Short mmCIF file of C-alpha atoms and ligand atoms in Angstrom, two decimals:
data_model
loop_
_atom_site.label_atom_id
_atom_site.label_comp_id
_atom_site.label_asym_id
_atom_site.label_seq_id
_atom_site.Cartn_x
_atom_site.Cartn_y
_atom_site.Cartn_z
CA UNK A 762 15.38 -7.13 20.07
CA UNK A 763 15.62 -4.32 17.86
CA UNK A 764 19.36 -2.83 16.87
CA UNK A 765 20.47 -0.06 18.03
CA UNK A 766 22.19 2.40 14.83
CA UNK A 767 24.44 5.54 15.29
CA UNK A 768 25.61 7.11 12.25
CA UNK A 769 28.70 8.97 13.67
CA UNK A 770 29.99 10.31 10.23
CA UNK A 771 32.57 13.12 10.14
CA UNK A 772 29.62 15.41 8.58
CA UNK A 773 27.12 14.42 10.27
CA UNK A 774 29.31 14.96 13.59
CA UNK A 775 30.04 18.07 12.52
CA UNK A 776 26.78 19.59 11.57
CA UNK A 777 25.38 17.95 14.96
CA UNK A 778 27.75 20.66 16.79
CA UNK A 779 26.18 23.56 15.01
CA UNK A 780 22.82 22.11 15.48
CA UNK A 781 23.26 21.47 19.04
CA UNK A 782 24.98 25.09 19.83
CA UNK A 783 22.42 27.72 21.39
CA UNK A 784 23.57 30.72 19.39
CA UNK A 785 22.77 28.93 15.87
CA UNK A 786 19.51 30.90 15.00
CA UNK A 787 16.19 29.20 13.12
CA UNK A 788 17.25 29.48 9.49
CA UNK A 789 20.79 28.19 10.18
CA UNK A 790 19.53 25.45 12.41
CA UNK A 791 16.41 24.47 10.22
CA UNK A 792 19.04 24.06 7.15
CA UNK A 793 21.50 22.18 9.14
CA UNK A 794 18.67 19.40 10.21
CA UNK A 795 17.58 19.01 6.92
CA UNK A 796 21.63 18.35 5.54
CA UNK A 797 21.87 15.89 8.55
CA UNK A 798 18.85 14.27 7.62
CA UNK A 799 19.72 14.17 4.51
CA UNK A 800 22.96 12.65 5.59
CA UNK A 801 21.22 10.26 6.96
CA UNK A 802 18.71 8.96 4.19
CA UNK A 803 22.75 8.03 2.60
CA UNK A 804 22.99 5.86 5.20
CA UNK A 805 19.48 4.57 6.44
CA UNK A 806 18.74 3.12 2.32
CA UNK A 807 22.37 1.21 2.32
CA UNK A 808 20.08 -1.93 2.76
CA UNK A 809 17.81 -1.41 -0.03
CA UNK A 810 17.32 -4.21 -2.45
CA UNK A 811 18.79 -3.86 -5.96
CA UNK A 812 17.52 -5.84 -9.10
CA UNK A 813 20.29 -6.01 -12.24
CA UNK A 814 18.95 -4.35 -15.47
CA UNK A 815 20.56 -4.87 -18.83
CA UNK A 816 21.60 -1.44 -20.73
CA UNK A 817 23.87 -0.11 -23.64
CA UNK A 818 26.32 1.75 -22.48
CA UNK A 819 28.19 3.97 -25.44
CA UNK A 820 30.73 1.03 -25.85
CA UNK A 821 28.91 -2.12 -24.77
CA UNK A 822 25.67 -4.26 -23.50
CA UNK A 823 26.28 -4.12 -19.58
CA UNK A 824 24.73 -5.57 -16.87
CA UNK A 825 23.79 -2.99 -14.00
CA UNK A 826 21.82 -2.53 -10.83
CA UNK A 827 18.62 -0.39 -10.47
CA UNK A 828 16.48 -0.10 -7.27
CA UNK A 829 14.03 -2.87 -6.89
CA UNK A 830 10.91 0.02 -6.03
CA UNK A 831 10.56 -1.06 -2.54
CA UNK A 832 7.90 1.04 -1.32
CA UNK A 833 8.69 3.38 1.18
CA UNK A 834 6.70 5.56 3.66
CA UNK A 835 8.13 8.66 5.59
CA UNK A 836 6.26 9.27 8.99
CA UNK A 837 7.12 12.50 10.28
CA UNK A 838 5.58 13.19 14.04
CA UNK A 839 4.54 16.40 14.06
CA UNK A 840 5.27 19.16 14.19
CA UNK A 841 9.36 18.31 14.65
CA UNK A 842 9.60 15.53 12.49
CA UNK A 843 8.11 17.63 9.41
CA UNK A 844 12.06 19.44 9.57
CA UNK A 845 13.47 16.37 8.74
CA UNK A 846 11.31 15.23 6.18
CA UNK A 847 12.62 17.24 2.80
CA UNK A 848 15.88 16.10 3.81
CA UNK A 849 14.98 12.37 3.54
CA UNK A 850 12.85 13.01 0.50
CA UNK A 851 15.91 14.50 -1.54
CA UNK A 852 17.13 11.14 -1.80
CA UNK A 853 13.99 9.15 -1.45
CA UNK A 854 11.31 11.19 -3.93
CA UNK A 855 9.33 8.37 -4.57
CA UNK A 856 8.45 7.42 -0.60
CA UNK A 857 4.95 8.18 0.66
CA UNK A 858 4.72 10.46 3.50
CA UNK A 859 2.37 10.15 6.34
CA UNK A 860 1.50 12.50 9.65
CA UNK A 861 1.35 11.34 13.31
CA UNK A 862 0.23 14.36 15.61
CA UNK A 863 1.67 14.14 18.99
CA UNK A 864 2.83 16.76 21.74
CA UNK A 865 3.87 15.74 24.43
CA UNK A 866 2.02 17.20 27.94
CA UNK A 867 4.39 19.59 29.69
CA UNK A 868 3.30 18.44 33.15
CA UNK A 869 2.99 14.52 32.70
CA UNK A 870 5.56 13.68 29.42
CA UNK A 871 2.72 11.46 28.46
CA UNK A 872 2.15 11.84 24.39
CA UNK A 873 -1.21 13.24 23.46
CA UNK A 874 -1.91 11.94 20.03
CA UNK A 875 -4.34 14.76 17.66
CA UNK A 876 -3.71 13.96 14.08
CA UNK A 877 -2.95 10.80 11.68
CA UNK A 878 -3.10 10.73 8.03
CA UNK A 879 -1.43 8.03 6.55
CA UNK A 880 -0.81 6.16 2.88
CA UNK A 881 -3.54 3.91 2.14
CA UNK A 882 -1.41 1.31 1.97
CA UNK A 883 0.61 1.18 4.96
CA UNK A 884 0.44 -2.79 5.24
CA UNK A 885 3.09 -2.94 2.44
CA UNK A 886 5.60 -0.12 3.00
CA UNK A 887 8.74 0.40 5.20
CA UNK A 888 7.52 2.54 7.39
CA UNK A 889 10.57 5.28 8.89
CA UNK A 890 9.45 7.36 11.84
CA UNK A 891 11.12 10.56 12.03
CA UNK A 892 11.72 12.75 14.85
CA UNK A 893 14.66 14.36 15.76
CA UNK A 894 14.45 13.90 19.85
CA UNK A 895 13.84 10.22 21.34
CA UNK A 896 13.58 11.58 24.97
CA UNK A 897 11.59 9.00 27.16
CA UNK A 898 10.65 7.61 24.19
CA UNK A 899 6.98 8.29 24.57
CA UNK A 900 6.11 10.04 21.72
CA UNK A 901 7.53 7.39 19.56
CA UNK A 902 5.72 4.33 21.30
CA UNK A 903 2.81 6.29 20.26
CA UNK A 904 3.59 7.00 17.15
CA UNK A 905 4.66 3.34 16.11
CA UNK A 906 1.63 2.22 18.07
CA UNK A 907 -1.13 4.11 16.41
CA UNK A 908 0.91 2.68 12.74
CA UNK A 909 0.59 -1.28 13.84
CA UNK A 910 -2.89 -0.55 14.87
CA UNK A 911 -3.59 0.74 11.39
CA UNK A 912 -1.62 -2.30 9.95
CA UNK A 913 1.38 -1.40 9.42
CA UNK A 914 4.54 -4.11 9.71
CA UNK A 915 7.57 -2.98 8.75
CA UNK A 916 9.27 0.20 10.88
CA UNK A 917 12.35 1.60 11.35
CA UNK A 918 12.71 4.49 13.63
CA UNK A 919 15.03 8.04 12.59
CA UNK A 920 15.74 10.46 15.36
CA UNK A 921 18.75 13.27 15.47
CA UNK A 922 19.22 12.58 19.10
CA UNK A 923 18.31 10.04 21.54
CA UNK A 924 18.30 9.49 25.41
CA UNK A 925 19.59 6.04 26.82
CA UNK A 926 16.14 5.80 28.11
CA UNK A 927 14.18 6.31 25.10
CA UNK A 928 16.15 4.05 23.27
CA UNK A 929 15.45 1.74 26.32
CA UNK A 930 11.81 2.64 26.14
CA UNK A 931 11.17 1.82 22.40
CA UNK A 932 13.13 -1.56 22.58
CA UNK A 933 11.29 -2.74 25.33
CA UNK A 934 7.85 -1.91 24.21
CA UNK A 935 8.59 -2.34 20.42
CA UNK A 936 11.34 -5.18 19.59
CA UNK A 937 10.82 -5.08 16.01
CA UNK A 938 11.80 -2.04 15.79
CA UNK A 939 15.84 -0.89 14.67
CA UNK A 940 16.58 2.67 15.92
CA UNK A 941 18.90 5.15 13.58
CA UNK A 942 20.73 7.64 15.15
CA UNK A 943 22.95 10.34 14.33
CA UNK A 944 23.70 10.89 18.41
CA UNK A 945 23.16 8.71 21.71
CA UNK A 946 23.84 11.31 24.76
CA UNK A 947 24.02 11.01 28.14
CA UNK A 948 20.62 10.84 29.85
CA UNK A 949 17.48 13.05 30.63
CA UNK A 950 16.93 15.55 33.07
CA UNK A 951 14.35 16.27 35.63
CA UNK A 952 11.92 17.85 32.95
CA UNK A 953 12.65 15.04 30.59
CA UNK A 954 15.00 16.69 28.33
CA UNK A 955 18.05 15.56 26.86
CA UNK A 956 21.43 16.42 27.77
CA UNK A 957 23.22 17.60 26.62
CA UNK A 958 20.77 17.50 23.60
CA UNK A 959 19.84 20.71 21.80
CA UNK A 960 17.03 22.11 23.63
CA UNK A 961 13.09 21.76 22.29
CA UNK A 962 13.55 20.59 18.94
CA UNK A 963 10.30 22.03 16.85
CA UNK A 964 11.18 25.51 19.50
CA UNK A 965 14.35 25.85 17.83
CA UNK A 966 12.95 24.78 14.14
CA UNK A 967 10.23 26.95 14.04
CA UNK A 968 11.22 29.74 16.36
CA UNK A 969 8.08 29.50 18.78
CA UNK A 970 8.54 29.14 22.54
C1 PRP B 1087 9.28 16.66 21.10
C2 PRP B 1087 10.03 15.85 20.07
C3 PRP B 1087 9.43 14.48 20.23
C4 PRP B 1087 9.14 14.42 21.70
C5 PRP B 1087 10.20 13.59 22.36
O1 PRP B 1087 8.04 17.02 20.60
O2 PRP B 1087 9.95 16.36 18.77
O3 PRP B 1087 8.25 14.29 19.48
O4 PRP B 1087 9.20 15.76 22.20
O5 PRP B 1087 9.93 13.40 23.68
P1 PRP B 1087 9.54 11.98 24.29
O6 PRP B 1087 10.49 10.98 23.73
O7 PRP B 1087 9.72 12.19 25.77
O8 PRP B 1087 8.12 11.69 23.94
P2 PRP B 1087 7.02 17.97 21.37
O9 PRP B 1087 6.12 17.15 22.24
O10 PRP B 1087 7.78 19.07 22.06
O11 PRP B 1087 6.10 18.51 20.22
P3 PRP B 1087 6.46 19.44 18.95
O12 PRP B 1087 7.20 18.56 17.97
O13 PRP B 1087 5.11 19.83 18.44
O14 PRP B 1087 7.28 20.60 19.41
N1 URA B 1088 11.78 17.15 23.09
C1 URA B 1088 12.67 18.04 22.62
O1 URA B 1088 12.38 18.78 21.67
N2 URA B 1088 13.85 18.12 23.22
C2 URA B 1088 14.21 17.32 24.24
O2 URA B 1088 15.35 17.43 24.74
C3 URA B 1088 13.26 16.39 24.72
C4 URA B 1088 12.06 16.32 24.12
#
């Protein structure tokens, strides 16, 4: 079963209030997501493989570690994931970013899929999905779906906030799958948003309603 991840750090808590609050405006909440997700790259790449280089330093030969180029791929579900996506990329330049389209029908929940473009190469990456709301969890079945059908193997999923459902939802239907978290809140309400949650996510980013 996958593992569940919440990366409660003091900043990241902290940011997380401003993001959440309803009278932080576009351009205050659009930077804040991108320092959290930023924040969170830190944390997500702890596990990534090292391989020891030799070097001179001004004093001596030393042996020292390097990243071992694991190849990455970013998979931002649009349109909300795209505001997370610099953030990661500050600390990950290298990674390969790919596009899932989904919205998510107002009346049934249900994800309606209208866009991928992915690296050619999927097959060999880790894959991180990246959206900031894991509500019922929909939209990300989808998205991870539509990657494994296009060969994909290795996943990790990166949301701001999740639901206990969602969480519930994406273990259930994809068990390979660890989930990273900056938040778990309480549950959804009756038109499948979270609470308390921040509101609609790419609303907020890009200032639509
Ligand atoms: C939001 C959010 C997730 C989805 C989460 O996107 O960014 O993709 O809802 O809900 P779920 O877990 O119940 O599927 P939305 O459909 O509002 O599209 P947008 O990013 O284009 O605003
Ligand atoms: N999508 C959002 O943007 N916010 C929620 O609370 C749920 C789904």
């Amino acid at each position: 079963m996958g593992k569940v991840y919440v990366f409660d750090h003091p900043l990241i808590q902290h940011k997380l209030t401003f993001i959440r609050d309803k009278s932080t405006g576009t351009k205050e909440f659009r930077e804040l997501v991108d320092e959290v997700a930023t924040l969170m790259a830190f944390e997500i790449t702890r596990d990534l493989p090292l391989q020891e280089v030799t070097i001179e330093t001004p004093v001596e030969t030393a042996k020292s570690n390097v990243l071992a180029g694991k190849k990455l791929g970013l998979i931002p579900i649009l349109r909300a994931g795209l505001g997370m996506t610099d953030g990661i990329l500050q600390l990950i330049p290298a990674a390969k970013v790919g596009h899932v389209g989904l919205y998510r029908d107002p009346e049934t929940l249900q994800p309606v899929e209208y866009y991928v473009k992915l690296p050619s190469d999927i097959e060999e990456r880790e894959l991180i999905v990246i959206d900031p709301m894991l509500a019922t969890g929909g939209s990300a079945i989808e998205a991870i779906q539509a990657l494994k059908k296009r060969g994909a193997k290795q996943i990790r999923l990166m949301c701001l906030i999740a639901a206990p459902e969602g969480v519930e939802a994406v273990k259930e239907a994809h068990p390979d799958v660890d989930i990273y978290l900056a938040a778990l809140d309480e549950k959804l309400n009756e038109k499948g948003y979270i609470i308390p949650g921040l509101g609609d996510a790419g609303d907020r980013l890009y200032g639509t309603k």
